[in-house]
Coordinates of C-alpha atoms in Angstrom, one line a residue:
M1 CA 13.4 18.6 43.9
Q2 CA 14.6 16.0 46.6
F3 CA 16.4 12.8 46.2
H4 CA 17.2 10.3 49.0
I5 CA 20.3 8.3 48.6
L6 CA 19.8 4.6 49.8
N7 CA 22.5 1.9 50.6
E8 CA 22.1 -1.5 49.5
N9 CA 19.7 -2.3 52.2
Y10 CA 17.5 0.7 51.1
T11 CA 18.4 2.4 54.3
P12 CA 18.7 6.4 53.8
V13 CA 22.3 7.7 54.1
A14 CA 22.1 11.1 52.4
V15 CA 19.9 13.7 50.7
I16 CA 20.3 15.6 47.6
D17 CA 18.2 18.9 47.4
N18 CA 19.4 22.3 45.9
D19 CA 17.0 24.0 48.5
L20 CA 18.5 22.8 51.5
P21 CA 21.8 24.5 52.4
D22 CA 23.6 21.5 54.0
A23 CA 22.4 18.9 51.4
I24 CA 24.1 17.7 48.3
H25 CA 23.5 19.9 45.6
F26 CA 23.2 18.9 41.9
S27 CA 23.6 20.5 38.5
D28 CA 23.1 19.8 34.8
S29 CA 20.6 17.1 35.3
K30 CA 19.0 15.1 32.7
F31 CA 16.2 12.7 33.2
H32 CA 15.8 10.7 30.0
R33 CA 12.7 8.5 29.4
F34 CA 11.8 6.1 26.7
L35 CA 8.3 4.7 25.9
T36 CA 9.6 1.4 24.5
G37 CA 11.0 -0.7 27.1
S38 CA 9.8 2.1 29.8
A39 CA 13.3 2.6 30.7
D40 CA 14.4 5.8 32.7
F41 CA 18.0 7.2 33.0
F42 CA 19.0 10.1 35.3
D43 CA 22.4 11.7 35.0
F44 CA 23.6 14.8 37.1
E45 CA 26.8 16.6 38.4
T46 CA 27.6 17.2 42.0
S47 CA 30.6 18.5 43.9
K48 CA 33.4 16.1 45.4
L49 CA 34.0 18.7 48.1
H50 CA 30.6 17.9 50.0
V51 CA 31.1 16.0 53.2
D52 CA 28.5 13.3 52.0
H53 CA 29.7 12.9 48.4
N54 CA 31.1 9.4 49.3
Q55 CA 27.7 8.4 49.9
L56 CA 27.2 8.3 46.3
Q57 CA 28.4 4.9 45.5
V58 CA 27.7 2.5 42.4
G59 CA 25.2 -0.1 43.7
Y60 CA 23.2 2.5 46.0
W61 CA 19.8 3.9 45.1
L62 CA 18.2 7.2 44.4
A63 CA 14.6 7.5 45.6
F64 CA 12.5 10.5 44.6
K65 CA 8.9 11.4 43.4
Y66 CA 8.0 12.3 39.9
D67 CA 4.6 12.7 38.2
D68 CA 2.9 11.5 41.5
R69 CA 4.8 8.2 41.4
D70 CA 7.6 6.8 43.5
R71 CA 10.9 6.4 41.5
L72 CA 14.0 4.4 42.2
Q73 CA 17.2 4.6 40.3
Y74 CA 20.2 2.3 40.3
I75 CA 23.5 4.1 40.5
N76 CA 25.4 2.2 37.9
E77 CA 28.3 4.6 36.9
I78 CA 30.3 7.4 38.7
T79 CA 32.7 9.6 36.5
E80 CA 35.4 11.7 38.1
A81 CA 38.7 13.1 37.5
E82 CA 41.5 13.7 39.9
S83 CA 42.2 17.3 38.7
D84 CA 38.3 18.1 38.7
K85 CA 36.0 19.0 41.7
M86 CA 33.0 17.7 40.0
M87 CA 31.8 14.0 39.7
T88 CA 29.1 12.8 37.2
I89 CA 26.4 10.3 38.4
S90 CA 24.6 7.9 36.2
S91 CA 21.5 5.9 37.2
V92 CA 18.9 3.7 35.6
S93 CA 15.6 2.7 36.6
S94 CA 15.0 -1.0 38.0
N95 CA 17.2 -3.3 39.6
L96 CA 20.4 -4.8 38.1
D97 CA 19.3 -8.3 37.3
L98 CA 16.4 -7.0 35.2
N99 CA 18.8 -4.8 33.1
N100 CA 22.1 -7.3 33.1
E101 CA 20.8 -10.8 33.7
T102 CA 20.3 -13.1 30.8
K103 CA 17.8 -15.8 30.2
Q104 CA 18.2 -18.9 28.0
P105 CA 15.9 -19.2 25.0
F106 CA 12.7 -21.4 25.7
S107 CA 9.5 -22.2 23.8
A108 CA 5.6 -22.5 24.9
T109 CA 4.3 -26.1 23.9
E110 CA 0.8 -24.4 23.5
A111 CA -0.7 -20.9 23.4
K112 CA -0.3 -19.2 26.8
P113 CA -1.5 -16.0 28.3
F114 CA 0.8 -13.2 29.1
K115 CA 1.0 -13.9 32.8
W116 CA 2.6 -17.3 31.9
Y117 CA 5.7 -15.6 30.1
F118 CA 5.8 -13.1 32.7
D119 CA 6.0 -15.7 35.5
T120 CA 8.6 -17.9 33.5
I121 CA 10.9 -14.9 32.7
M122 CA 10.4 -12.6 35.9
F123 CA 10.1 -15.1 38.5
D124 CA 13.1 -14.0 40.6
T125 CA 13.1 -10.1 39.9
G126 CA 10.7 -9.0 42.6
Y127 CA 8.2 -7.7 39.9
E128 CA 4.5 -8.7 39.8
I129 CA 1.8 -7.8 37.3
G130 CA -0.4 -4.9 38.2
I131 CA -2.9 -3.8 35.6
N132 CA -3.2 -6.3 32.8
E133 CA -5.4 -5.2 29.7
I134 CA -4.5 -8.1 27.7
S135 CA -5.4 -10.9 30.2
N136 CA -7.7 -12.4 27.4
L137 CA -5.0 -13.0 24.8
T138 CA -2.8 -16.1 24.4
R139 CA 0.2 -16.7 22.1
K140 CA 2.5 -19.6 21.3
L141 CA 5.9 -18.1 21.3
S142 CA 9.4 -19.4 21.1
W143 CA 13.0 -17.8 21.1
E144 CA 16.3 -19.2 19.7
S145 CA 18.8 -17.0 21.5
S146 CA 19.5 -15.5 25.1
M147 CA 18.5 -12.0 26.0
T148 CA 18.4 -9.9 29.1
I149 CA 15.3 -10.1 31.4
R150 CA 14.1 -6.6 30.2
A151 CA 14.5 -7.6 26.5
F152 CA 12.9 -10.9 27.0
I153 CA 9.8 -9.5 28.5
Q154 CA 9.7 -6.7 26.1
S155 CA 9.8 -9.3 23.2
V156 CA 6.7 -10.9 24.7
A157 CA 5.0 -7.7 24.9
T158 CA 5.7 -6.9 21.3
Q159 CA 4.3 -10.2 20.1
F160 CA 1.1 -9.6 22.1
D161 CA -0.3 -7.1 19.8
N162 CA 2.5 -4.6 20.5
A163 CA 1.5 -4.3 24.3
E164 CA 3.3 -1.6 26.3
L165 CA 5.1 -2.1 29.6
D166 CA 4.6 0.5 32.5
Y167 CA 7.2 -0.3 35.2
E168 CA 6.2 1.2 38.8
V169 CA 7.9 0.9 42.1
V170 CA 5.9 1.5 45.2
L171 CA 7.8 2.6 48.3
N172 CA 7.2 2.3 52.0
S173 CA 7.5 5.5 54.2
D174 CA 11.0 4.3 55.3
F175 CA 12.0 3.9 51.6
T176 CA 11.8 0.2 51.7
I177 CA 10.3 -1.4 48.8
K178 CA 6.5 -2.2 49.2
K179 CA 5.7 -3.5 45.6
R180 CA 7.4 -3.7 42.2
L181 CA 4.9 -3.8 39.4
V182 CA 4.7 -4.1 35.8
H183 CA 1.4 -2.8 34.2
I184 CA 0.5 -4.3 30.8
K185 CA -1.3 -1.8 28.8
K186 CA -2.6 -1.7 25.3
K187 CA -1.3 1.9 25.2
I188 CA 0.4 4.2 27.7
G189 CA -0.4 7.7 28.2
E190 CA -3.5 9.9 27.3
V191 CA -4.9 11.9 24.5
R192 CA -4.0 15.4 25.7
D193 CA -6.5 17.8 24.1
D194 CA -5.5 20.4 26.3
I195 CA -2.1 20.6 24.7
E196 CA -1.3 22.3 21.5
L197 CA 2.3 22.8 20.5
R198 CA 2.8 25.7 18.1
Y199 CA 6.2 26.2 16.4
G200 CA 7.7 29.7 17.5
D201 CA 5.2 30.0 20.2
N202 CA 5.3 27.6 23.2
V203 CA 8.1 25.3 21.7
K204 CA 11.5 26.6 20.4
T205 CA 12.2 24.2 17.4
V206 CA 10.5 21.6 15.5
N207 CA 12.9 19.3 13.6
R208 CA 11.4 16.6 11.1
T209 CA 13.2 13.5 10.4
T210 CA 12.0 11.3 7.6
S211 CA 13.2 7.8 7.0
I212 CA 12.4 4.9 4.6
S213 CA 15.0 2.4 6.4
E214 CA 12.1 0.2 7.2
L215 CA 9.8 0.8 4.3
C216 CA 8.0 -1.9 2.4
T217 CA 5.5 -2.0 -0.4
A218 CA 4.1 -5.4 0.0
V219 CA 3.7 -7.9 2.9
R220 CA 3.8 -11.8 3.0
P221 CA 1.8 -12.9 5.9
V222 CA 2.2 -16.3 7.7
S223 CA 1.1 -17.9 10.8
K224 CA 0.7 -21.3 12.4
D225 CA -2.3 -23.0 14.1
D226 CA -2.3 -25.2 17.2
N227 CA -0.9 -28.1 15.2
D228 CA 2.1 -26.0 13.8
K229 CA 0.4 -26.1 10.5
V230 CA 1.3 -23.0 8.3
V231 CA -1.5 -20.6 7.7
D232 CA -1.4 -18.0 5.0
I233 CA -3.8 -15.7 3.2
S234 CA -3.8 -17.3 -0.3
S235 CA -7.3 -18.8 -0.2
L236 CA -8.9 -15.4 0.8
N237 CA -11.0 -13.7 -2.0
D238 CA -10.0 -10.8 -4.0
W239 CA -9.7 -7.4 -1.9
Q240 CA -8.8 -3.8 -2.5
E241 CA -8.9 -0.6 -0.9
L242 CA -9.3 2.6 -2.9
D243 CA -8.0 6.2 -2.1
E244 CA -10.1 9.2 -2.1
K245 CA -9.6 9.5 -5.9
G246 CA -10.9 5.7 -6.6
N247 CA -7.4 4.6 -7.4
V248 CA -6.2 1.2 -5.7
K249 CA -4.0 1.8 -2.7
F250 CA -3.9 -1.7 -1.4
F251 CA -5.0 -5.0 -3.0
H252 CA -4.7 -8.7 -2.5
K253 CA -5.6 -11.4 -5.1
K254 CA -7.0 -14.9 -4.4
G255 CA -4.2 -17.4 -5.1
S256 CA -1.5 -14.9 -3.7
N257 CA -0.1 -14.8 -0.2
L258 CA 0.7 -11.1 -0.6
I259 CA -0.9 -7.8 0.1
F260 CA 0.4 -5.0 -2.2
A261 CA 0.5 -1.2 -1.9
P262 CA 1.0 -0.3 -5.6
Q263 CA 0.8 3.5 -5.1
A264 CA 3.9 3.1 -2.5
N265 CA 5.6 0.9 -4.9
A266 CA 5.3 3.2 -7.7
R267 CA 7.3 5.7 -5.7
F268 CA 9.8 3.5 -3.9
G269 CA 9.8 0.0 -5.7
N270 CA 12.7 -1.3 -7.8
R271 CA 12.5 -0.1 -11.3
G272 CA 15.9 -1.4 -12.2
H273 CA 16.7 -3.5 -15.3
N274 CA 15.4 -7.1 -15.5
V275 CA 13.1 -6.6 -12.6
T276 CA 10.3 -9.2 -12.4
G277 CA 7.3 -9.3 -10.1
G278 CA 6.7 -5.5 -10.2
G279 CA 9.7 -4.6 -8.2
Y280 CA 7.9 -4.6 -4.9
I281 CA 9.7 -4.6 -1.4
V282 CA 8.2 -7.5 0.4
H283 CA 8.3 -8.0 4.2
D284 CA 7.6 -11.4 5.6
F285 CA 5.1 -10.7 8.3
S286 CA 4.7 -13.5 10.9
H287 CA 2.2 -13.9 13.9
D288 CA 1.3 -17.0 15.5
K289 CA -1.9 -18.2 16.9
V290 CA -4.3 -16.0 14.9
S291 CA -7.0 -16.7 12.5
Q292 CA -6.7 -16.2 8.7
S293 CA -8.9 -13.0 8.8
E294 CA -7.0 -11.6 11.9
L295 CA -3.6 -12.4 10.1
F296 CA -4.8 -10.5 7.1
N297 CA -5.8 -7.5 9.1
R298 CA -2.7 -7.5 11.4
S299 CA -0.3 -7.7 8.2
L300 CA -2.4 -5.0 6.3
S301 CA -2.1 -2.7 9.5
Y302 CA 1.7 -3.4 9.3
L303 CA 1.8 -2.5 5.5
K304 CA -0.2 0.6 6.0
E305 CA 2.3 1.8 8.7
H306 CA 5.5 0.8 6.8
S307 CA 4.5 1.7 3.1
V308 CA 5.1 5.4 3.9
P309 CA 8.1 7.1 5.2
A310 CA 8.6 7.1 9.1
I311 CA 8.4 10.6 10.3
N312 CA 9.7 11.9 13.8
Y313 CA 9.5 15.2 15.3
E314 CA 11.9 16.6 17.8
V315 CA 10.5 19.4 20.1
D316 CA 12.5 21.7 22.2
G317 CA 10.8 23.2 25.1
R318 CA 8.3 22.5 27.9
T319 CA 5.4 20.8 26.8
G320 CA 3.4 19.4 30.0
A321 CA 3.0 16.0 28.1
K322 CA 4.3 12.8 29.6
I323 CA 5.6 9.7 27.9
G324 CA 2.9 8.0 25.7
D325 CA 0.7 11.0 25.5
T326 CA -0.7 12.1 22.4
V327 CA -0.9 15.9 21.6
K328 CA -1.5 18.2 18.7
I329 CA 1.6 20.0 16.9
V330 CA 0.9 23.2 14.6
D331 CA 3.7 24.3 12.6
D332 CA 3.2 27.5 10.5
G333 CA 6.8 27.0 9.2
Y334 CA 5.5 24.6 6.6
T335 CA 3.6 25.5 3.4
P336 CA 0.6 24.8 3.9
Q337 CA 0.4 24.9 7.5
L338 CA 1.1 21.6 9.2
I339 CA -1.3 20.3 12.0
L340 CA -0.8 16.8 13.1
S341 CA -1.3 14.5 16.2
A342 CA 1.8 12.8 17.6
R343 CA 2.9 10.8 20.6
V344 CA 5.6 11.3 23.1
L345 CA 8.1 8.4 22.4
E346 CA 11.1 9.9 24.2
Q347 CA 11.5 12.7 26.7
E348 CA 14.6 14.4 28.3
L349 CA 14.1 17.1 31.0
S350 CA 16.2 18.8 33.8
F351 CA 15.3 19.0 37.6
D352 CA 17.5 21.9 38.1
D353 CA 16.8 24.0 35.0
A354 CA 12.9 24.3 34.2
S355 CA 13.6 25.6 30.7
V356 CA 15.2 22.5 29.4
E357 CA 13.0 19.7 28.1
Q358 CA 13.4 17.9 24.8
A359 CA 10.9 15.5 23.4
T360 CA 10.7 13.1 20.4
F361 CA 7.2 12.6 18.8
G362 CA 6.3 10.0 16.4
N363 CA 3.3 7.7 15.2
Y364 CA 2.1 10.9 13.8
K365 CA -1.2 11.3 12.0
A366 CA -1.9 14.4 9.8
L367 CA -5.0 16.2 11.0
Q368 CA -5.3 19.1 8.7
S369 CA -3.6 21.3 6.1
Q370 CA -5.1 24.6 6.2
I371 CA -5.3 25.3 2.4
S372 CA -7.6 28.1 1.3
A373 CA -10.8 26.9 -0.6
D374 CA -9.7 28.8 -3.8
L375 CA -6.4 27.2 -3.8
I376 CA -8.0 23.8 -3.4
A377 CA -10.2 24.5 -6.4
K378 CA -7.3 25.7 -8.4
M379 CA -5.3 22.6 -7.6
Q380 CA -8.4 20.4 -8.6
Q381 CA -8.7 22.3 -11.8
L382 CA -5.0 21.9 -12.6
A383 CA -5.2 18.2 -11.7
E384 CA -8.2 17.6 -14.1
E385 CA -6.4 19.5 -16.8
N386 CA -3.2 17.4 -16.6
A387 CA -5.2 14.1 -16.1
P388 CA -4.6 11.6 -18.9
Y389 CA -7.6 10.6 -21.1
K390 CA -8.9 7.1 -20.5
A391 CA -11.3 5.2 -22.9
V392 CA -13.8 2.5 -21.6
T393 CA -16.0 0.4 -23.7
L394 CA -19.5 -0.8 -22.4
T395 CA -21.6 -3.7 -23.8
T396 CA -25.1 -4.6 -23.7
N397 CA -24.9 -8.4 -24.4
G398 CA -21.4 -9.4 -23.5
L399 CA -18.7 -10.2 -26.2
T400 CA -19.3 -13.7 -27.0
F401 CA -22.0 -15.1 -29.6
K402 CA -23.0 -18.5 -30.2
N403 CA -23.8 -20.3 -33.4
S404 CA -23.6 -16.9 -35.3
E405 CA -26.8 -15.5 -33.5
G406 CA -27.3 -12.5 -31.5
S407 CA -26.0 -8.8 -31.3
T408 CA -24.3 -6.6 -28.9
T409 CA -24.2 -2.8 -28.7
L410 CA -20.9 -1.3 -28.0
T411 CA -20.7 2.2 -26.1
A412 CA -17.7 4.4 -26.0
R413 CA -16.9 6.5 -22.8
L414 CA -14.2 8.9 -22.7
Y415 CA -13.0 10.4 -19.3
K416 CA -10.3 12.8 -18.3
G417 CA -9.5 12.3 -14.8
S418 CA -12.9 11.8 -13.0
K419 CA -14.9 13.8 -15.5
E420 CA -16.4 12.4 -18.5
I421 CA -15.8 13.9 -21.9
V422 CA -17.6 13.9 -25.2
P423 CA -15.0 14.0 -28.0
E424 CA -15.4 15.7 -31.4
S425 CA -15.9 12.6 -33.4
Y426 CA -15.2 8.7 -33.2
A427 CA -13.4 6.4 -35.2
W428 CA -14.4 2.6 -35.3
T429 CA -12.5 -0.5 -36.8
I430 CA -13.0 -4.1 -37.0
N431 CA -9.8 -6.3 -37.6
G432 CA -8.2 -2.9 -38.5
I433 CA -10.8 -2.1 -41.2
A434 CA -12.5 1.3 -40.8
I435 CA -16.2 1.4 -40.8
S436 CA -18.2 4.5 -41.4
E437 CA -19.9 5.0 -38.1
N438 CA -19.1 8.1 -36.3
S439 CA -21.3 7.7 -33.0
E440 CA -20.6 6.7 -29.6
Q441 CA -22.4 3.5 -29.9
Y442 CA -22.0 0.7 -32.6
E443 CA -24.0 -2.6 -32.7
I444 CA -22.2 -5.8 -33.6
T445 CA -24.0 -8.7 -34.8
A446 CA -22.8 -12.1 -35.2
E447 CA -22.8 -12.0 -38.8
D448 CA -20.1 -9.3 -38.5
I449 CA -17.8 -11.8 -36.8
Y450 CA -15.9 -14.9 -38.1
G451 CA -14.5 -16.7 -35.2
K452 CA -12.9 -13.8 -33.2
S453 CA -12.7 -10.1 -34.3
V454 CA -11.0 -7.0 -32.7
V455 CA -13.3 -4.0 -32.3
R456 CA -11.5 -0.7 -31.7
W457 CA -12.9 3.0 -31.3
S458 CA -10.8 6.0 -31.1
A459 CA -11.8 9.4 -29.4
I460 CA -10.7 12.3 -31.6
I461 CA -10.4 15.9 -30.2
N462 CA -9.1 18.8 -32.5
G463 CA -8.3 16.2 -35.0
V464 CA -5.9 14.2 -32.7
T465 CA -6.7 10.7 -31.3
V466 CA -6.5 11.3 -27.4
A467 CA -7.3 7.7 -26.5
F468 CA -8.7 4.5 -27.6
D469 CA -10.0 1.1 -26.6
E470 CA -10.5 -2.2 -28.1
V471 CA -12.4 -5.3 -27.4
T472 CA -12.4 -8.9 -28.6
V473 CA -15.8 -10.1 -29.9
T474 CA -15.9 -14.1 -30.4
D475 CA -18.4 -16.4 -32.1
V476 CA -18.4 -19.9 -31.0
S477 CA -20.4 -22.9 -32.5
D478 CA -21.9 -26.1 -31.1
G479 CA -19.4 -29.0 -31.7
T480 CA -20.4 -32.1 -33.8
D481 CA -21.8 -35.4 -32.1
G482 CA -23.5 -33.1 -29.4
I483 CA -20.1 -32.1 -28.0
S484 CA -19.9 -28.5 -27.0
P485 CA -17.0 -26.3 -28.1
I486 CA -14.1 -25.3 -25.6
N487 CA -13.8 -21.5 -25.1
L488 CA -10.6 -20.0 -23.6
V489 CA -10.9 -16.8 -21.7
I490 CA -7.9 -15.1 -20.4
E491 CA -8.7 -13.3 -16.7
S492 CA -6.5 -10.6 -15.3
S493 CA -6.0 -10.2 -11.5
N494 CA -5.6 -6.6 -11.8
G495 CA -7.4 -5.3 -15.0
Y496 CA -6.0 -4.6 -18.4
Q497 CA -5.1 -1.0 -18.2
F498 CA -2.4 0.6 -16.2
K499 CA -1.2 3.9 -15.5
N500 CA 2.3 5.5 -14.7
N501 CA 4.1 2.3 -15.7
V502 CA 2.7 0.6 -12.8
I503 CA 2.1 -2.8 -14.1
N504 CA 1.5 -5.9 -12.0
T505 CA -1.1 -8.5 -12.7
T506 CA -1.7 -12.2 -13.2
F507 CA -3.1 -13.7 -16.5
T508 CA -4.9 -17.0 -15.9
A509 CA -6.1 -19.0 -18.8
I510 CA -9.7 -20.4 -18.2
L511 CA -11.2 -23.2 -20.3
Y512 CA -15.1 -23.4 -20.4
Q513 CA -17.1 -26.1 -21.9
N514 CA -21.0 -26.0 -21.3
N515 CA -20.6 -23.0 -19.1
K516 CA -18.5 -24.8 -16.7
E517 CA -14.7 -24.5 -16.1
I518 CA -12.6 -27.6 -17.2
D519 CA -9.0 -28.3 -16.3
S520 CA -8.9 -25.8 -13.2
N521 CA -5.7 -27.6 -12.1
G522 CA -3.9 -27.1 -15.6
T523 CA -3.0 -30.8 -15.9
K524 CA -5.3 -31.8 -18.9
F525 CA -4.0 -29.1 -21.4
A526 CA -0.8 -27.4 -22.5
Y527 CA -0.9 -23.5 -22.2
V528 CA 1.4 -21.5 -24.6
W529 CA 1.3 -17.8 -24.5
S530 CA 2.4 -15.3 -27.0
K531 CA 3.0 -11.7 -27.2
T532 CA 2.5 -9.1 -29.9
N533 CA 4.2 -5.8 -29.7
R534 CA 2.2 -2.5 -30.0
D535 CA 3.4 -2.1 -33.7
G536 CA 1.9 -5.6 -34.5
T537 CA 5.0 -7.5 -34.7
A538 CA 5.6 -10.8 -32.5
D539 CA 8.1 -10.5 -29.6
T540 CA 10.2 -13.3 -30.4
A541 CA 12.3 -13.3 -27.2
W542 CA 9.3 -13.1 -24.9
N543 CA 7.7 -15.9 -26.9
L544 CA 10.5 -18.1 -26.6
A545 CA 10.9 -17.4 -22.9
H546 CA 7.2 -18.5 -22.4
Q547 CA 6.9 -21.5 -24.7
S548 CA 6.5 -23.9 -21.9
S549 CA 3.0 -24.8 -20.4
Q550 CA 1.8 -22.2 -17.9
K551 CA -1.7 -21.9 -17.0
T552 CA -0.8 -18.6 -15.1
I553 CA 1.6 -16.1 -15.9
T554 CA 2.7 -12.8 -14.2
I555 CA 2.9 -9.5 -16.2
T556 CA 4.9 -6.6 -15.0
N557 CA 6.2 -3.4 -16.4
S558 CA 9.2 -5.2 -17.7
D559 CA 6.8 -7.1 -20.2
V560 CA 5.0 -4.2 -21.6
W561 CA 6.2 -0.9 -23.2
Q562 CA 3.3 1.3 -23.8
R563 CA 1.0 -1.5 -25.2
A564 CA 1.1 -5.2 -26.0
T565 CA -1.4 -7.9 -26.6
F566 CA -1.1 -11.4 -24.9
D567 CA -2.8 -14.4 -26.4
C568 CA -2.9 -18.0 -25.0
T569 CA -3.6 -21.3 -26.9
A570 CA -4.4 -24.5 -25.3
E571 CA -3.9 -28.1 -26.5
P572 CA -5.0 -31.4 -24.9
L573 CA -2.2 -33.5 -23.5
N574 CA -3.9 -36.8 -24.3

């Protein structure tokens, strides 16, 4: 490996090369590269006894080639001791003003392309844009504090969809600078299908670091339009994403400006005393100049990435990969065998010792866990055996009668995990009074109902009630003088049954008359909520806390222990 020492005028003054007897020799070299910021650091030791060692001065340059590119490092620090024969040279990529010069905060008055910010920040650094893969994007950005030029342009790239900056210097044959370029790329590096790193084979160690320092379980998205008006996602319709087992993994409810990750929250959320709102860890996600749907997609992507622990892998050994490349890592040291794809985020290698190379891999994605088919079947069987029972009630004609006319058939369904189970027997009650039916179906007629009745069925296996469900059946009558009655319905944003003490839903009291909603704004009626405990007693403390009028209330695990019944009454304000 050969390095040319250039003075402040880029004139060659000496050569560093271990293969040339008369040149300066070096040892203990470390070339350290980072993906974020595209910074390179190069340190090495050399003898102070060499005749040209005085040519190594701070402010001078080191020119060399690596990975088929010209490299130019600025010598920024020299360490030496009077009693020592060696000196340590430290250098950094790019010129000094890029790393040290600060720029005052500024704002764009309207959405601008990346080049506008680049020209504003980098105008006197000698750099120009090379490849620009985001030339079609515009953003309205602002800053409130000064930063170095390198940090400023990195901040711009981050806010342009996390674009990545690739710095390049092109030298003439006499080592003068031909061009300084910054390539703006959507993603640096390549997918290296030809590289497979295997623990204990072609790499020495694989160390895994897991961190939740930046974890969140919900995001609150916000943006601004061209008129600086705040844009959020509260008007978007209900949405949810299920996992492979059919459980809700992410969800959003209309009227809320949050996207939730309930499974992550069940593991990492705040479960302390007097916690309200489900104990979600909320991150405020902001992005200017995007549509409502794009804001939703970007914030969801952030939540998906940050609702799980961040995992980095440190690999010791030559890999052949470059900064930004994505490779496959196979680790037989884990049970089951770990196979994942990971990206080179940081890399350190030596130019005088070919065996030295360390790399940090992140942004991982699990590719495969090699578990035998028999073991998978056993695990699935075990999961089914330990899954809780779940009771579900189906109806043929809804749960509301009018003028004491009509009928509906209730059908009982019992599930254990994803499998439907037929119990040994069924027990049905109406308002707590047992009825003689022992069948999966029971027909309810309007004559059985006086105003409102609670129908409950229980599933019995080996003489034990394993699950139950209940529904409320209502009979309404036409009002006098041709005025139709008002019917109150309680809607839940996240259903009425919850598992694993993960409870988070919004109850909304909705009034209907003539099949149309009335008082949608909650200004014409007073809404008072009440709670009945699982043993049938009133929850006095809860009822007192909710006696003020609220059309909508939030129910979390702090409001329910095992089971509770909530009711709402509405009275006209005038």
